[in-house]
XYZ file of C-alpha atoms in Angstrom:
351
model
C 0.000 0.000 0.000
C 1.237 3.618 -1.332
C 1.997 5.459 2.311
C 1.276 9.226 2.244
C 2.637 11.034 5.048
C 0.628 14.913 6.089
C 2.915 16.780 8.018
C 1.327 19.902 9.660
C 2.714 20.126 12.959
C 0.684 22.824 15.278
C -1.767 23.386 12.022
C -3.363 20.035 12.261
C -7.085 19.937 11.966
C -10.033 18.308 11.075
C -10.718 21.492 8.435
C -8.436 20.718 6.211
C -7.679 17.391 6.992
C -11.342 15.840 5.980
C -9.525 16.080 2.121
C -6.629 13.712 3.281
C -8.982 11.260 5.293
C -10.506 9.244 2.447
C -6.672 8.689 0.789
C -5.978 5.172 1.338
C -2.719 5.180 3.279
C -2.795 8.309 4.448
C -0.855 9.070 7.985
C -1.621 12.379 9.717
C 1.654 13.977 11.730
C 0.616 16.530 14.559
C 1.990 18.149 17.862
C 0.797 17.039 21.363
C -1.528 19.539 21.183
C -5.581 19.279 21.422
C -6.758 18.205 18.588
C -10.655 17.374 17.032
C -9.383 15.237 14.286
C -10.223 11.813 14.468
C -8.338 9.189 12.471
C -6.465 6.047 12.835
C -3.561 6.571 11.566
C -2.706 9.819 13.511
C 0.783 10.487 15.171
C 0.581 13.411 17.686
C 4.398 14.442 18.499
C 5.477 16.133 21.443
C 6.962 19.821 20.234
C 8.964 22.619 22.175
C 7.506 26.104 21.796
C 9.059 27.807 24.371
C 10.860 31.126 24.285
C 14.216 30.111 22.923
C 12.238 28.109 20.097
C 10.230 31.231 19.380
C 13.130 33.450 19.122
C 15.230 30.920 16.579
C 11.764 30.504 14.523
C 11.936 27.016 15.423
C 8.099 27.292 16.862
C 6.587 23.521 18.135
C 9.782 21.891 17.470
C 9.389 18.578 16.852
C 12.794 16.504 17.437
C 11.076 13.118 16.906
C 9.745 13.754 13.481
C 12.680 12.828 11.616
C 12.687 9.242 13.654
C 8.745 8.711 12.921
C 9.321 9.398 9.597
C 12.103 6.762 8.766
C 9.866 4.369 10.757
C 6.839 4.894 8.210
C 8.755 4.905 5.522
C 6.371 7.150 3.545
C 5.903 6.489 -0.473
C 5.328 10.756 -0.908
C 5.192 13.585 1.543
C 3.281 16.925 2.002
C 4.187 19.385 4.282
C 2.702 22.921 4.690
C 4.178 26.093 4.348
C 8.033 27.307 3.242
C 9.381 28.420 6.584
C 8.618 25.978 8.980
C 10.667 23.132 10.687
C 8.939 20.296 10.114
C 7.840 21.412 6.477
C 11.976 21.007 6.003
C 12.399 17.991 7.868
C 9.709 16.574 5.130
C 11.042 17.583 2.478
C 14.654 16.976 3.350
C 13.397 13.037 4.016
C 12.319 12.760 0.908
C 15.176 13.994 -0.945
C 17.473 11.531 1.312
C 15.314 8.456 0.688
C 14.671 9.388 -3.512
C 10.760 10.406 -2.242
C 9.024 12.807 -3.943
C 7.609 15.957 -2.065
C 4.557 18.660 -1.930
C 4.435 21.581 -0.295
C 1.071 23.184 0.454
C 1.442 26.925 0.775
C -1.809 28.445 2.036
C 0.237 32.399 2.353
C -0.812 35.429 -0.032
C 1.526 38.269 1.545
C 5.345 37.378 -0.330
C 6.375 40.186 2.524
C 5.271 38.591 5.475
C 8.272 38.512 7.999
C 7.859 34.920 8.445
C 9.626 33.841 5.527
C 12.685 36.156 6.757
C 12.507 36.318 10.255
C 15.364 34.580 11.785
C 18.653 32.637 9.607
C 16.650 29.245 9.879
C 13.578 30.432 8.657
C 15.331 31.891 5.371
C 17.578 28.349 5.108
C 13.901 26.479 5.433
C 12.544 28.482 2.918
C 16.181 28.470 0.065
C 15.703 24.694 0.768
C 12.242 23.786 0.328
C 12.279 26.077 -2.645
C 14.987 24.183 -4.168
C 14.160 21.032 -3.391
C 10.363 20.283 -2.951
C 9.612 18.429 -5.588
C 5.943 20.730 -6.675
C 3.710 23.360 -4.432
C 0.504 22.693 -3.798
C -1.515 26.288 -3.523
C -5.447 26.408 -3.071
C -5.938 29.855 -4.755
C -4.193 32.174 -7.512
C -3.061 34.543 -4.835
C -0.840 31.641 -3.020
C 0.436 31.032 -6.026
C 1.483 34.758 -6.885
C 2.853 34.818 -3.750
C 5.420 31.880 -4.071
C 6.219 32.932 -7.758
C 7.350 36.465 -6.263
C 9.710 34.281 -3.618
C 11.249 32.785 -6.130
C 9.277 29.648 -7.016
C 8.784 28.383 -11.228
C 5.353 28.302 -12.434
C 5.684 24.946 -13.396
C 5.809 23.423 -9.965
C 3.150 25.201 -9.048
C -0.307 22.960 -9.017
C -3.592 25.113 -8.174
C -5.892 22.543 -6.279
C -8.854 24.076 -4.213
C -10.078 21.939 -0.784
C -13.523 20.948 0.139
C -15.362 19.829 2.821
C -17.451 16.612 3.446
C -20.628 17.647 1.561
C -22.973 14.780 3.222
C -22.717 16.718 7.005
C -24.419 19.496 5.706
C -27.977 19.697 4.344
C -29.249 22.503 2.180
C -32.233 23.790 3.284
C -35.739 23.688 1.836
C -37.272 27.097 3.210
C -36.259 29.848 5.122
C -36.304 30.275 9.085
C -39.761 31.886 10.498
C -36.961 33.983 11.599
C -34.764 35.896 9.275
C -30.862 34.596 10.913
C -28.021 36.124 9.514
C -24.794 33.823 11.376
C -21.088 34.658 12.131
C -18.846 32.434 12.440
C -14.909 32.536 13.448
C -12.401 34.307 15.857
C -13.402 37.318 17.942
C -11.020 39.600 16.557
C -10.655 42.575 14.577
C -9.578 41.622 11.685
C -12.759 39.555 11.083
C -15.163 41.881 11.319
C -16.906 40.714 14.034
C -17.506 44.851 15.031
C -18.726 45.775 12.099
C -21.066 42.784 11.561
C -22.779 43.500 15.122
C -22.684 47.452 14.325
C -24.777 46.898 11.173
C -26.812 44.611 12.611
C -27.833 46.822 14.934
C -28.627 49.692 12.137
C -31.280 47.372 10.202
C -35.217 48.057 11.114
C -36.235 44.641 10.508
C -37.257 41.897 12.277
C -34.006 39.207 12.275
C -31.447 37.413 14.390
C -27.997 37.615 14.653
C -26.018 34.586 15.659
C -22.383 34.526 16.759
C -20.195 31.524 16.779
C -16.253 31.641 18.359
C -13.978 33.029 20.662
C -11.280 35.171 21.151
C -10.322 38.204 22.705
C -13.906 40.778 21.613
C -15.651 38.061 23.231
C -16.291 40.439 25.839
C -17.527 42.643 23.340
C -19.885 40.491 21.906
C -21.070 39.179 25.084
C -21.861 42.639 26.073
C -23.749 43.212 22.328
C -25.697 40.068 23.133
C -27.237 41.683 26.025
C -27.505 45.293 25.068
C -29.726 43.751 22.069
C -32.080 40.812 22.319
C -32.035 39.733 18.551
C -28.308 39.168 18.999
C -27.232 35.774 20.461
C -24.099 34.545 21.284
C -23.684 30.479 20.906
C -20.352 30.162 22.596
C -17.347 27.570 21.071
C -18.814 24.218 19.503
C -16.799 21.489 18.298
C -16.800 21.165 14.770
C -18.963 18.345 14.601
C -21.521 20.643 15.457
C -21.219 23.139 13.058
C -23.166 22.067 10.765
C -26.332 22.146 12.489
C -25.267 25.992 13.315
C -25.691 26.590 9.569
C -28.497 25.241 9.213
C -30.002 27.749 11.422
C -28.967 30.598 9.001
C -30.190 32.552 5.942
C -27.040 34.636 5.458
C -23.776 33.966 6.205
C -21.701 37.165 7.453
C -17.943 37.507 7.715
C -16.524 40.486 6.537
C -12.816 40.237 6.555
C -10.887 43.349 7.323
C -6.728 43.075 6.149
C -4.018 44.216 7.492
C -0.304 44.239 6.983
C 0.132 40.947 8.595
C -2.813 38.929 7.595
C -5.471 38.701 5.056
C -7.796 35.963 4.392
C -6.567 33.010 2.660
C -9.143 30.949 2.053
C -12.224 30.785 4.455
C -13.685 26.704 4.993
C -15.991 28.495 6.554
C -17.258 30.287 3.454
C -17.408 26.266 1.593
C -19.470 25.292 4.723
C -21.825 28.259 4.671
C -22.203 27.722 1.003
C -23.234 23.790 1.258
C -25.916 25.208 3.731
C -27.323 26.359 1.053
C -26.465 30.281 3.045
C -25.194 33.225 0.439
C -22.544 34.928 1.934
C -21.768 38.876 2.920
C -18.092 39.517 2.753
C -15.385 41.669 1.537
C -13.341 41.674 -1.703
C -10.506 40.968 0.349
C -7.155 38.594 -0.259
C -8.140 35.556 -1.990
C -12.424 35.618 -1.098
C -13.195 37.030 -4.644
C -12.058 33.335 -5.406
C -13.770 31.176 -3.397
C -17.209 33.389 -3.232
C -18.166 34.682 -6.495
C -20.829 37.241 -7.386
C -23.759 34.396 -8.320
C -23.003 32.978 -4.480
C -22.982 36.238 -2.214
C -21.866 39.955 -1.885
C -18.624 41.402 -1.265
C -18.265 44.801 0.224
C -15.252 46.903 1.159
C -13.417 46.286 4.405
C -14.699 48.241 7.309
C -17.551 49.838 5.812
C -20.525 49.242 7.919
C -22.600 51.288 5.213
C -22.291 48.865 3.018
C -22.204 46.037 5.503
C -25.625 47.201 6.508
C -26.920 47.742 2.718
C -26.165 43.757 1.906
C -27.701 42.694 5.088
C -31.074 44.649 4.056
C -30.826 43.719 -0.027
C -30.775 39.697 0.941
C -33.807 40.487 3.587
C -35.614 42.306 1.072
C -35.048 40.577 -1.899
C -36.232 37.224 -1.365
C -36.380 36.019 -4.783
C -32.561 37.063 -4.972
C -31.416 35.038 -1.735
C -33.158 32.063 -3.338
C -31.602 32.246 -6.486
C -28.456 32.632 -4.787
C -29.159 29.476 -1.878
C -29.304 27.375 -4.879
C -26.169 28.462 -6.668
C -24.434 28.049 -3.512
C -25.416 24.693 -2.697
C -24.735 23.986 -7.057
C -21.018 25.919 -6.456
C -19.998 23.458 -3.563
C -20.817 20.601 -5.081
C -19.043 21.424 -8.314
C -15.671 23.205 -6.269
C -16.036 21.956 -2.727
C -16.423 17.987 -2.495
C -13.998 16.557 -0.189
C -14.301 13.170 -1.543
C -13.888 14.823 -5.279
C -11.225 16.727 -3.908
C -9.163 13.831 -2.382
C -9.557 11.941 -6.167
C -7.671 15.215 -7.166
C -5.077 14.981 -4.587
C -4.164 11.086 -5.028
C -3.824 11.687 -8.649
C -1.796 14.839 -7.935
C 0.552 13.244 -5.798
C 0.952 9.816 -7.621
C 1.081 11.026 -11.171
């Protein structure tokens, strides 16, 4: 049996990792810490991530990887990202042991300091980049990034992910009442302000449900109280976040950049869409890919004007949020099928 070995270190999750589960021969490398994925051939490593780690940009070091790996013996290996330690230690077993390598590379900003930040870090990423064997990038944006660090088109391979399609039912009819949902971290950069602040300016009779954590929890906690039609759900595991979209009529996440960070992807976005929920975003980092104008609307970052007006259009127009429920469900099955997507992947990796 071909072995695959998915290295992500402190990045493993069930999120991405639901298009590596149906590979046969697929083994899952992770740190020690807490993890929701559930699969039987997963090997949870202890790491180091204390401050002298940090500082060399050796973050959850993993000094047993290189042993687990010569143990498996892996047929191919994918590791994520150019600058990390265990993305190198992949990549440099595979070039000992005549193995072929993929690098998934999920980062849109060529400037971020993390592909510079300390002398490892820039060996890591000189390696990898001479010695992967092809990158792996889910939108055009990752891949404009690595082709400004240095990388040929042609090992380049575009590949979106999915999600598993059968844990989330599209909905029939809409909610006796109107729901629009959030879903992610608590923080600035997601909008999770400006989403409550234009909730707060519409005159009609909806909902407004909040799902995560982090450090504006306080501020959303204190929303949920100040205004009745605004409740707060807490942290759920993922296996019940399906049934949190099927709550919704709109999906809401309206991404706001900044220097360090700007949205990648969005799983979140494929789930909302396999609800059957258009989304309200912004035309921010690599959304305009994944959400297209036929499955939501995308605004401008931090504008709670026009946050407000695509949160009234969809409540108003209900002949428009129909259309668009159906070409959401239609895009996710076409794009976003995890089992589809894994096909790609084994045929990507073994070609």
């Amino acid at each position: 049996m071909t072995r695959l070995a998915v290295i992500r270190g402190n990045s493993l999750n069930p999120y991405e990792m639901q298009n590596y589960s149906p590979i046969e021969g697929v083994h899952f490398f992770g740190t020690l810490a807490k993890t929701e994925l559930k699969h039987p051939n997963t090997h949870l490593l202890k790491s180091y991530n204390n401050l002298a780690c940090r500082a060399l940009g050796l973050q959850y070091y993993q000094p047993s990887l290189s042993k687990e790996l010569r143990e498996l013996d892996p047929d191919f290996v994918n590791t994520l990202e150019l600058y990390n330690y265990d993305s190198f230690t992949g990549v440099r077993h595979a070039v000992k042991n005549n193995k072929r390598s993929v690098v998934t590379c999920w980062e849109t900003l060529p400037s971020h300091p993390v592909f510079t930040k300390t002398i490892f870090r820039r060996y890591f990423r000189k390696y990898i980049l001479e010695n992967a064997s092809f990158f792996h990038v889910p939108t055009n944006k990752a891949r404009d990034c690595l082709l400004e660090l240095g990388c040929p088109d042609d090992r380049i391979v575009l590949q979106h992910y999915g999600i598993d399609l059968s844990k989330f039912k599209f909905k029939k009819q809409e909610h006796e009442v109107f729901t629009y949902l959030f879903i992610g971290r608590l923080e600035q950069e997601k909008g999770i302000k400006q989403t409550i602040k234009a909730f707060n300016k519409l005159d009609n009779d909806s909902q407004l449900l909040i799902l995560g954590n982090g450090s504006l929890r306080g501020f959303v906690e204190e929303s949920a109280r100040a205004n009745k039609g605004i409740k707060y759900l807490g942290v759920k595991p993922y296996t019940e976040v399906p049934g949190v979209h099927a709550m919704a009529d709109v999906f809401v996440l309206p991404s706001i950049p900044h220097r360090l960070w700007e949205e990648q992807y969005g799983m979140v976005f494929l789930e909302s869409m396999a609800a059957g929920n258009p989304v309200i975003s912004t035309s921010t980092g690599a959304i305009p890919e994944v959400v297209s104008d036929k499955e939501g609307i995308l605004v401008k970052p931090d504008s709670v004007g026009e946050l407000v007006k695509a949160m009234r259009l969809l409540y108003n127009d209900r002949k428009r949020l129909k259309r668009m429920s159906r070409n959401c469900r239609k895009r996710a099955e076409r794009d976003y099928d995890a089992g589809r997507v894994a096909e790609r992947l084994v045929k990507l990796f073994y070609s």
